[in-house]
Short mmCIF file of C-alpha atoms in Angstrom, two decimals:
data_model
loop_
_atom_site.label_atom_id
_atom_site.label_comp_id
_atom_site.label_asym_id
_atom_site.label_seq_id
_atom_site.Cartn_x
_atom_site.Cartn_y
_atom_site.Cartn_z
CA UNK A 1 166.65 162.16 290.30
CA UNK A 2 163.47 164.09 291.59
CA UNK A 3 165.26 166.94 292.75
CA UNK A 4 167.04 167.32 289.07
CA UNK A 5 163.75 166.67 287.34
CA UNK A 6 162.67 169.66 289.48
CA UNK A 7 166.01 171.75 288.98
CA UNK A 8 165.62 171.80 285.55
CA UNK A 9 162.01 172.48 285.13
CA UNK A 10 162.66 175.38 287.17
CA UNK A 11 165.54 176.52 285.04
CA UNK A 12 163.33 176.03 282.14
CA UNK A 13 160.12 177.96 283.25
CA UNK A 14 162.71 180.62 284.95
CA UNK A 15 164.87 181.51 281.76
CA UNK A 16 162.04 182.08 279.91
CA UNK A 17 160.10 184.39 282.25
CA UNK A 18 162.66 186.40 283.00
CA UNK A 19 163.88 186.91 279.70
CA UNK A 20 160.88 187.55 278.29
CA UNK A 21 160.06 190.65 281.22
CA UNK A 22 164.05 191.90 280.56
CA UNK A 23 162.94 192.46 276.92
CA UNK A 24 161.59 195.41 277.24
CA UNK A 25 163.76 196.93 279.95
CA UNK A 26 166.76 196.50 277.30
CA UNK A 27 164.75 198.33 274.53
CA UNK A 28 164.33 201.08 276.81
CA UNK A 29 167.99 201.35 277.43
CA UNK A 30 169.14 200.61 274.16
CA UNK A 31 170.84 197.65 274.79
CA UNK A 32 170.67 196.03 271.70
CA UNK A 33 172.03 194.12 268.43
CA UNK A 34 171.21 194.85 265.04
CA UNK A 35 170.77 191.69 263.07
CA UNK A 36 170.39 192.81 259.43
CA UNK A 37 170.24 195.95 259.90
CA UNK A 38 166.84 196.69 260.54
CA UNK A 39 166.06 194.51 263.25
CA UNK A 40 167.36 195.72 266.88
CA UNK A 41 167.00 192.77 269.25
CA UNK A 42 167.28 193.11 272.84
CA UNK A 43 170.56 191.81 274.45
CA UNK A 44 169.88 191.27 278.39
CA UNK A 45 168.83 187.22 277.77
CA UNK A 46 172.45 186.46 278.86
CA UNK A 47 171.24 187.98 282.22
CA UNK A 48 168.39 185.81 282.56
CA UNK A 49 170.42 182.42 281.96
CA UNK A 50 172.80 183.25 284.13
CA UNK A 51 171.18 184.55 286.54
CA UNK A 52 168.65 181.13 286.77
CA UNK A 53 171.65 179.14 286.06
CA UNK A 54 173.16 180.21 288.96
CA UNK A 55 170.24 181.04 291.11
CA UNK A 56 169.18 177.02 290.89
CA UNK A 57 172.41 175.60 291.42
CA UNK A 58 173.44 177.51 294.23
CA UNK A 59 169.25 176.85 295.81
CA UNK A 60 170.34 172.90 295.70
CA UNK A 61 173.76 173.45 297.55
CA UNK A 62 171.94 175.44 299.99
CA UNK A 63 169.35 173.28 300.48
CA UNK A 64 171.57 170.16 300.21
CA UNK A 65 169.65 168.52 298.03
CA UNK A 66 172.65 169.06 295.14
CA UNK A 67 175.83 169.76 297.27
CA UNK A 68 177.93 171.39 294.35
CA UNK A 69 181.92 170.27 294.83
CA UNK A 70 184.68 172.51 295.78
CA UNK A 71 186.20 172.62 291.50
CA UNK A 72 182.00 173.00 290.63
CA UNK A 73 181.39 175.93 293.18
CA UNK A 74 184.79 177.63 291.88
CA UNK A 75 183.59 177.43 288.28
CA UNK A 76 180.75 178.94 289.14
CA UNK A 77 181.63 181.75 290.86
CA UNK A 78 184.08 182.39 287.83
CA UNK A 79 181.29 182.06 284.76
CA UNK A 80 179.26 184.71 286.87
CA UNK A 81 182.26 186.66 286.90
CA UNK A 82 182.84 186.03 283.13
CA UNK A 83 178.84 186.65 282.79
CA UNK A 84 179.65 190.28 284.49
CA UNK A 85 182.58 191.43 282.35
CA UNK A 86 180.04 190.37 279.40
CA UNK A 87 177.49 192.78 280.36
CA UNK A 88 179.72 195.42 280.64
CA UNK A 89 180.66 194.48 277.65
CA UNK A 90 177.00 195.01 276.30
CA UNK A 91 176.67 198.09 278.69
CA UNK A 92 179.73 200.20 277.30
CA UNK A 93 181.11 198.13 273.90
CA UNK A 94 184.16 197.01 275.48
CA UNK A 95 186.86 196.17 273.39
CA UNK A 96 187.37 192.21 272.58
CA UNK A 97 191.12 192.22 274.10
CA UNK A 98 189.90 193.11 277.64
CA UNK A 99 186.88 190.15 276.85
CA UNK A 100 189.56 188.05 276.60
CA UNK A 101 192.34 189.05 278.90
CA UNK A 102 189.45 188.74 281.70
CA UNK A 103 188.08 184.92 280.38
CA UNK A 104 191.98 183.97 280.79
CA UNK A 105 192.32 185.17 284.09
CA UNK A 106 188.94 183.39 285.21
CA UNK A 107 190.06 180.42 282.99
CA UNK A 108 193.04 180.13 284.81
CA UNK A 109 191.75 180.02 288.15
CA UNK A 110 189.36 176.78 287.38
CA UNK A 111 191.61 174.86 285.93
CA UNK A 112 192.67 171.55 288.00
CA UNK A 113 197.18 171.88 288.17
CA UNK A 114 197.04 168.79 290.48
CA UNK A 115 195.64 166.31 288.43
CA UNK A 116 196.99 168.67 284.76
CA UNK A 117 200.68 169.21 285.73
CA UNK A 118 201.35 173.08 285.25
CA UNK A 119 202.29 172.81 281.42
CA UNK A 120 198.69 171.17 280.75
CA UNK A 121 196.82 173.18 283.23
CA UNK A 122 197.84 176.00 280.69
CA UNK A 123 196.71 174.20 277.47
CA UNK A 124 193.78 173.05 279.16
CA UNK A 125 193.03 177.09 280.63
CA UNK A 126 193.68 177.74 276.83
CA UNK A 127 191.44 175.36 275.39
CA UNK A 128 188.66 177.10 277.69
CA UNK A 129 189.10 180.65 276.34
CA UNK A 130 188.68 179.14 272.68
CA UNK A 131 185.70 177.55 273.67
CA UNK A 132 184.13 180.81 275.20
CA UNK A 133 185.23 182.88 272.58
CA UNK A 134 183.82 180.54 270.23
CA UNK A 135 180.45 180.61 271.87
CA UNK A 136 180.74 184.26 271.88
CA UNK A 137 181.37 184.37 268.12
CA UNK A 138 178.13 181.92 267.30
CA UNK A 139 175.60 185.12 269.21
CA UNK A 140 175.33 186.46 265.58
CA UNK A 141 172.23 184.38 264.49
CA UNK A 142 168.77 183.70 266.08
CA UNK A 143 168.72 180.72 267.98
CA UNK A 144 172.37 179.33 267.12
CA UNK A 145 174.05 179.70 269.91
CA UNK A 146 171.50 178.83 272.50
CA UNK A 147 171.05 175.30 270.52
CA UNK A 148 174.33 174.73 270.64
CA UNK A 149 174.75 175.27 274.15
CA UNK A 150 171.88 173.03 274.65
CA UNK A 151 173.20 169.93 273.17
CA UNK A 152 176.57 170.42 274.44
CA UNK A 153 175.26 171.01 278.04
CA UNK A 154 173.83 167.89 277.86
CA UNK A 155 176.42 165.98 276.51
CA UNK A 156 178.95 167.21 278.87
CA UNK A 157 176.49 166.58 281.93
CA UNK A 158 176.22 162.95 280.32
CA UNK A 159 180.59 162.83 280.74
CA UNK A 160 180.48 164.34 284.00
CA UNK A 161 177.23 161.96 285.33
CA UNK A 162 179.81 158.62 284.34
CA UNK A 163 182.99 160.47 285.87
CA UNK A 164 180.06 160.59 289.18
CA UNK A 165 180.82 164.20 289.63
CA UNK A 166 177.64 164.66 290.62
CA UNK A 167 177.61 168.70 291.22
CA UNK A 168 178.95 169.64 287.95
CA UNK A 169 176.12 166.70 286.06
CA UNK A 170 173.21 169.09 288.41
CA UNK A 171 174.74 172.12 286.92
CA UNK A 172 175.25 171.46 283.16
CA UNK A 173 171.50 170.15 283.50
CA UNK A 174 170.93 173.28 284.86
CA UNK A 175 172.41 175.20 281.83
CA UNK A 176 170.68 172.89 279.55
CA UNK A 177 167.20 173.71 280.99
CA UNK A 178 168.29 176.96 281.29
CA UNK A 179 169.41 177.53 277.72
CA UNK A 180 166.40 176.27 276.76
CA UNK A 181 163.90 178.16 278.05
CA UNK A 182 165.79 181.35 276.78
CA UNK A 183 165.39 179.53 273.73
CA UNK A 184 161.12 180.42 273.56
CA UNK A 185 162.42 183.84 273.22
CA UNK A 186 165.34 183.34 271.50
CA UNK A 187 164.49 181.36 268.66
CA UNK A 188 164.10 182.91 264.83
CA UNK A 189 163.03 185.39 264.79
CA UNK A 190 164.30 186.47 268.03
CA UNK A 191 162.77 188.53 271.00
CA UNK A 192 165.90 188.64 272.58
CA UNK A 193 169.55 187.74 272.62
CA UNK A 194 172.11 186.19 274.98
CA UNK A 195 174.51 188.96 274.45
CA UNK A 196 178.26 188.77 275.67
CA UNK A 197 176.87 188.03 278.98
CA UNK A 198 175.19 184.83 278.44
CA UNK A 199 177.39 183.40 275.20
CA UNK A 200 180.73 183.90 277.53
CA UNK A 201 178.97 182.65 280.77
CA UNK A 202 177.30 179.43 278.77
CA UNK A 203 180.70 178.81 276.96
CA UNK A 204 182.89 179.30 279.92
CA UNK A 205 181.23 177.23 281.77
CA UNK A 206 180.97 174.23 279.19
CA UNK A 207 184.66 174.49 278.37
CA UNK A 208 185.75 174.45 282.01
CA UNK A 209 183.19 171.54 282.71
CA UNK A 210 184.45 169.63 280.01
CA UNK A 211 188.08 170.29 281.51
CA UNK A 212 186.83 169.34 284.39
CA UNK A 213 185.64 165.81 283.19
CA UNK A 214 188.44 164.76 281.32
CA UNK A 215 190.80 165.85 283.93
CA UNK A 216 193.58 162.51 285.03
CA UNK A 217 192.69 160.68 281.05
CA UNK A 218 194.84 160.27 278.75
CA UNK A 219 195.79 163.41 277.25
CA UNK A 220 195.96 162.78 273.77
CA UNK A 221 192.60 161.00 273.65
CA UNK A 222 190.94 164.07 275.84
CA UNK A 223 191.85 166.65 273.30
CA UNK A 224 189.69 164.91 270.77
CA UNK A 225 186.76 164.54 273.20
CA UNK A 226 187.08 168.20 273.77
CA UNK A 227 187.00 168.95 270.19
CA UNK A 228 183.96 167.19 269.32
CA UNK A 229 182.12 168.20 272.69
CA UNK A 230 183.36 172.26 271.75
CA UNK A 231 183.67 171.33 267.47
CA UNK A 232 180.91 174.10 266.54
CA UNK A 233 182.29 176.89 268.71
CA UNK A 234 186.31 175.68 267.57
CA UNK A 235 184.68 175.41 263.84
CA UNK A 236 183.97 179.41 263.91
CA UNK A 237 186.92 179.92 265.70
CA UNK A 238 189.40 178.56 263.09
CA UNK A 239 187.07 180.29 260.24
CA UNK A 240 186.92 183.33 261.32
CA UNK A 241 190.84 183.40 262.24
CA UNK A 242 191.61 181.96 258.77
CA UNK A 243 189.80 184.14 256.49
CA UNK A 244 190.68 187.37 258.86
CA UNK A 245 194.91 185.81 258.32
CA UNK A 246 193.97 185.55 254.60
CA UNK A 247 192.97 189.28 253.86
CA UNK A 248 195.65 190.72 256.25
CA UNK A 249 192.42 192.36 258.62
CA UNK A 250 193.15 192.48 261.73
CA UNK A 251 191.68 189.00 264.20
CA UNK A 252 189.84 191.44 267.00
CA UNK A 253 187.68 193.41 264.24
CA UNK A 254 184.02 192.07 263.52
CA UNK A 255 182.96 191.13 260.38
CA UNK A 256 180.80 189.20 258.79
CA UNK A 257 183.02 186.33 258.35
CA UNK A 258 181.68 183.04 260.76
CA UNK A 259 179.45 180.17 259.97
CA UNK A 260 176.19 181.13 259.64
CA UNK A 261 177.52 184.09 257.53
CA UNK A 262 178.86 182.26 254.91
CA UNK A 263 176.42 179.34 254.98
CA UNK A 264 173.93 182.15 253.99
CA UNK A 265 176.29 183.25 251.52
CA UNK A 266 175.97 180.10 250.00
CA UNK A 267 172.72 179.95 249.70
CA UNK A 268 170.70 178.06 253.22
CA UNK A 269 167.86 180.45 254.63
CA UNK A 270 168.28 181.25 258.06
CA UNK A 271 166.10 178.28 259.56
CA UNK A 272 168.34 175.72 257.62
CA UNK A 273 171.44 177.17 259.14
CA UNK A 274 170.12 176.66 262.83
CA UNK A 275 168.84 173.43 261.57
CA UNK A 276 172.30 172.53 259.90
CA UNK A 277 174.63 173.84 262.77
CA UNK A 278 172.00 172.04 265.47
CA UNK A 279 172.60 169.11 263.77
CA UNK A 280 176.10 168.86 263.25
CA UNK A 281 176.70 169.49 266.78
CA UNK A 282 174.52 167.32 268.52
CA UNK A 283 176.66 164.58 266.11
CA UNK A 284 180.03 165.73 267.17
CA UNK A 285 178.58 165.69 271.07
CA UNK A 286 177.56 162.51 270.76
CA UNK A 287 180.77 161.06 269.98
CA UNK A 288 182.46 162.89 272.28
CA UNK A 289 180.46 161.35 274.84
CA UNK A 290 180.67 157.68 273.03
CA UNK A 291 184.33 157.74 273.33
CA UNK A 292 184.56 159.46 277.01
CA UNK A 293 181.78 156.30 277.99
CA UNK A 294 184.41 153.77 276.10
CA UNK A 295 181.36 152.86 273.86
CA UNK A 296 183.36 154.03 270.91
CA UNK A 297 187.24 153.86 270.36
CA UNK A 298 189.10 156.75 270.10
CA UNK A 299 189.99 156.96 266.04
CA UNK A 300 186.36 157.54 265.58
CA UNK A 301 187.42 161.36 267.42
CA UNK A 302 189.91 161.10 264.01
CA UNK A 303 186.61 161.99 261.94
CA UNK A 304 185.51 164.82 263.96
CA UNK A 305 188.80 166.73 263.63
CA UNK A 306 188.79 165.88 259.81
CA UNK A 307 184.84 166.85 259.75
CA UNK A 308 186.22 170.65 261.52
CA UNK A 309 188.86 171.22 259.16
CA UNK A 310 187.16 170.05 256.13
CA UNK A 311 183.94 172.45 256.89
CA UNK A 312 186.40 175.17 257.47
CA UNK A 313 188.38 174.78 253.96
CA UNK A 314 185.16 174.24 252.09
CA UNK A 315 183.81 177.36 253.50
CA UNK A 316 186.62 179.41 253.06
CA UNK A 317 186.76 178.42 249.33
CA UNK A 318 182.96 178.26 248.00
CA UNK A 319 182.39 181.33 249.71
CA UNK A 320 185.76 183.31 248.59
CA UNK A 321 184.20 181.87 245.04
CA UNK A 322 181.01 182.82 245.20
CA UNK A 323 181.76 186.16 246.56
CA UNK A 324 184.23 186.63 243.26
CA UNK A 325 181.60 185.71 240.99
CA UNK A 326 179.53 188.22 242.47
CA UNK A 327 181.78 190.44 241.98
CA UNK A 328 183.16 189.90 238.74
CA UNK A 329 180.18 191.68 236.80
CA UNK A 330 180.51 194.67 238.79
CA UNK A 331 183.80 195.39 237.65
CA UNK A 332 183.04 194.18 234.47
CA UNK A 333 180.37 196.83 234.10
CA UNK A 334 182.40 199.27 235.30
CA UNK A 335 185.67 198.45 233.13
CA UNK A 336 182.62 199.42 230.36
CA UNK A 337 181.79 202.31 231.61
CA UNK A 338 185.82 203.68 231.74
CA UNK A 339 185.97 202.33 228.30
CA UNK A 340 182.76 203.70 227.12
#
């Protein structure tokens, strides 16, 4: 208990340091992300989770003070692979196909066969690329993505503490701590950003924890809990695929398509979003952990999925409307000017 009170103070203090002296080192080098258009924000934060992420865990399995199992130690050494190909990806723009063919390799490699079987060890290697991909698609907005890892790390460390996997509870309260101190520069309006490197190292290594933790329950009943531990990242996911299916663009091209986007669109100022998307996470995450903890039965999992969908239809529609109605004067005024 001392030793992860200490842990994650050091994560905390860490994350924030460093990111805060890699700020202007990524200026410098032009490593950065325009967020509406006129702001360029620094993208090397993902460096400074992962690297205090990884730095801490791997100081208590040294030390033995947090001996990190075989399945933790292997997840680990794949997010910091993961974490690499994302700063390349920040480096030289890398295309999103290679992003993912190298999160499905890594995915692959952490996934438990001998407690999944082969045909769920796939789903369940699957299920981890969505969720990293996810988190990759949320480092758009200041601040949304680092609270959502937050509360997730810390609901999945709460499923992993009751499953007693002890090294893999030390290292999502590592991420948590971790995620938060990048948070003091990450926040609106942002300093910094995670970048590919730290939104596919954070969500790799919360989807494969979760895997991790539900790994030998029922199957049925774990694919909810990993939907409402993952339901913000999957949320995007299924937006951004829908309305990209809808208008015949192709999936791997950007746009300005996810949730925060169109939660602007309809109106919420950029603080509400975070506050809105914080929110609705740390409810999902909670009953994720309710029903992995068998204080809640499993239809209440039933509500989540409805809650994903039903955001994701509402969103597609209001905001298809209201970007019509924007619309529909322009052309009006210019079906007058033809006319005219």
């Amino acid at each position: 208990m001392l030793y992860g009170t200490a842990a994650a103070t050091a994560a905390l203090l860490s994350a924030a340091l460093l990111a805060a002296l890699l700020r202007t080192p990524a200026l410098r080098a032009g490593l950065v992300d325009r967020r509406r258009r006129t702001r360029a924000v620094p993208l090397l934060g993902g460096v400074a989770v992962a690297v205090t992420a990884g730095a801490v865990a791997w100081t208590g399995e040294l030390l033995g003070a947090a001996p990190l199992d075989a399945e933790t130690r292997r997840l680990l050494v794949a997010g910091a692979a993961v974490a690499a190909l994302g700063l390349a990806a920040d480096i030289w723009r890398l295309r999103t196909r290679f992003l993912l063919a190298g999160t499905a390799v890594a995915a692959a490699c952490v996934v438990p066969y001998e407690i999944t079987g082969v045909a769920g060890g796939v789903l369940a290697a699957l299920w981890v690329v969505v969720v990293t991909v996810g988190f990759r698609a949320l480092d758009h907005a200041d601040g949304l993505v680092g609270t959502a890892g937050v509360v997730t790390a810390l609901g999945v460390g709460v499923c992993a503490a009751v499953e007693v996997l002890d090294g893999l509870a030390v290292l999502m309260s590592v991420l948590a701590a971790a995620m938060g101190g990048f948070l003091m520069q990450g926040r609106r309006p942002a300093r910094i950003a995670l970048g590919a490197c730290g939104s596919l190292f954070a969500g790799f290594l919360l989807g494969g924890a979760a895997v991790l933790t539900r790994a030998g329950h029922d199957p049925a009943v774990s694919a909810g809990v990993l939907l409402a531990l993952g339901a913000p990242a999957v949320a995007d996911v299924l937006l951004v695929v829908a309305a990209r299916r809808l208008a015949g663009r192709a999936l791997l091209r950007g746009g300005p398509d996810h949730l925060a986007h169109r939660l602007r669109r309809l109106g919420l100022a950029p603080r509400g979003v975070s506050v809105v998307l914080g929110t609705s996470a740390a409810a999902s995450v909670s009953v994720g952990v309710l029903v992995h903890t068998g204080s809640l039965g499993a239809t209440a999992l039933f509500w989540v999925a409805g809650g994903v969908l039903g955001v994701v239809l509402a969103l597609l529609l209001l905001t298809s409307s209201a970007s019509h109605r924007r619309a529909s004067p322009q052309v009006t005024g210019q079906l007058r000017v033809r006319n005219g």
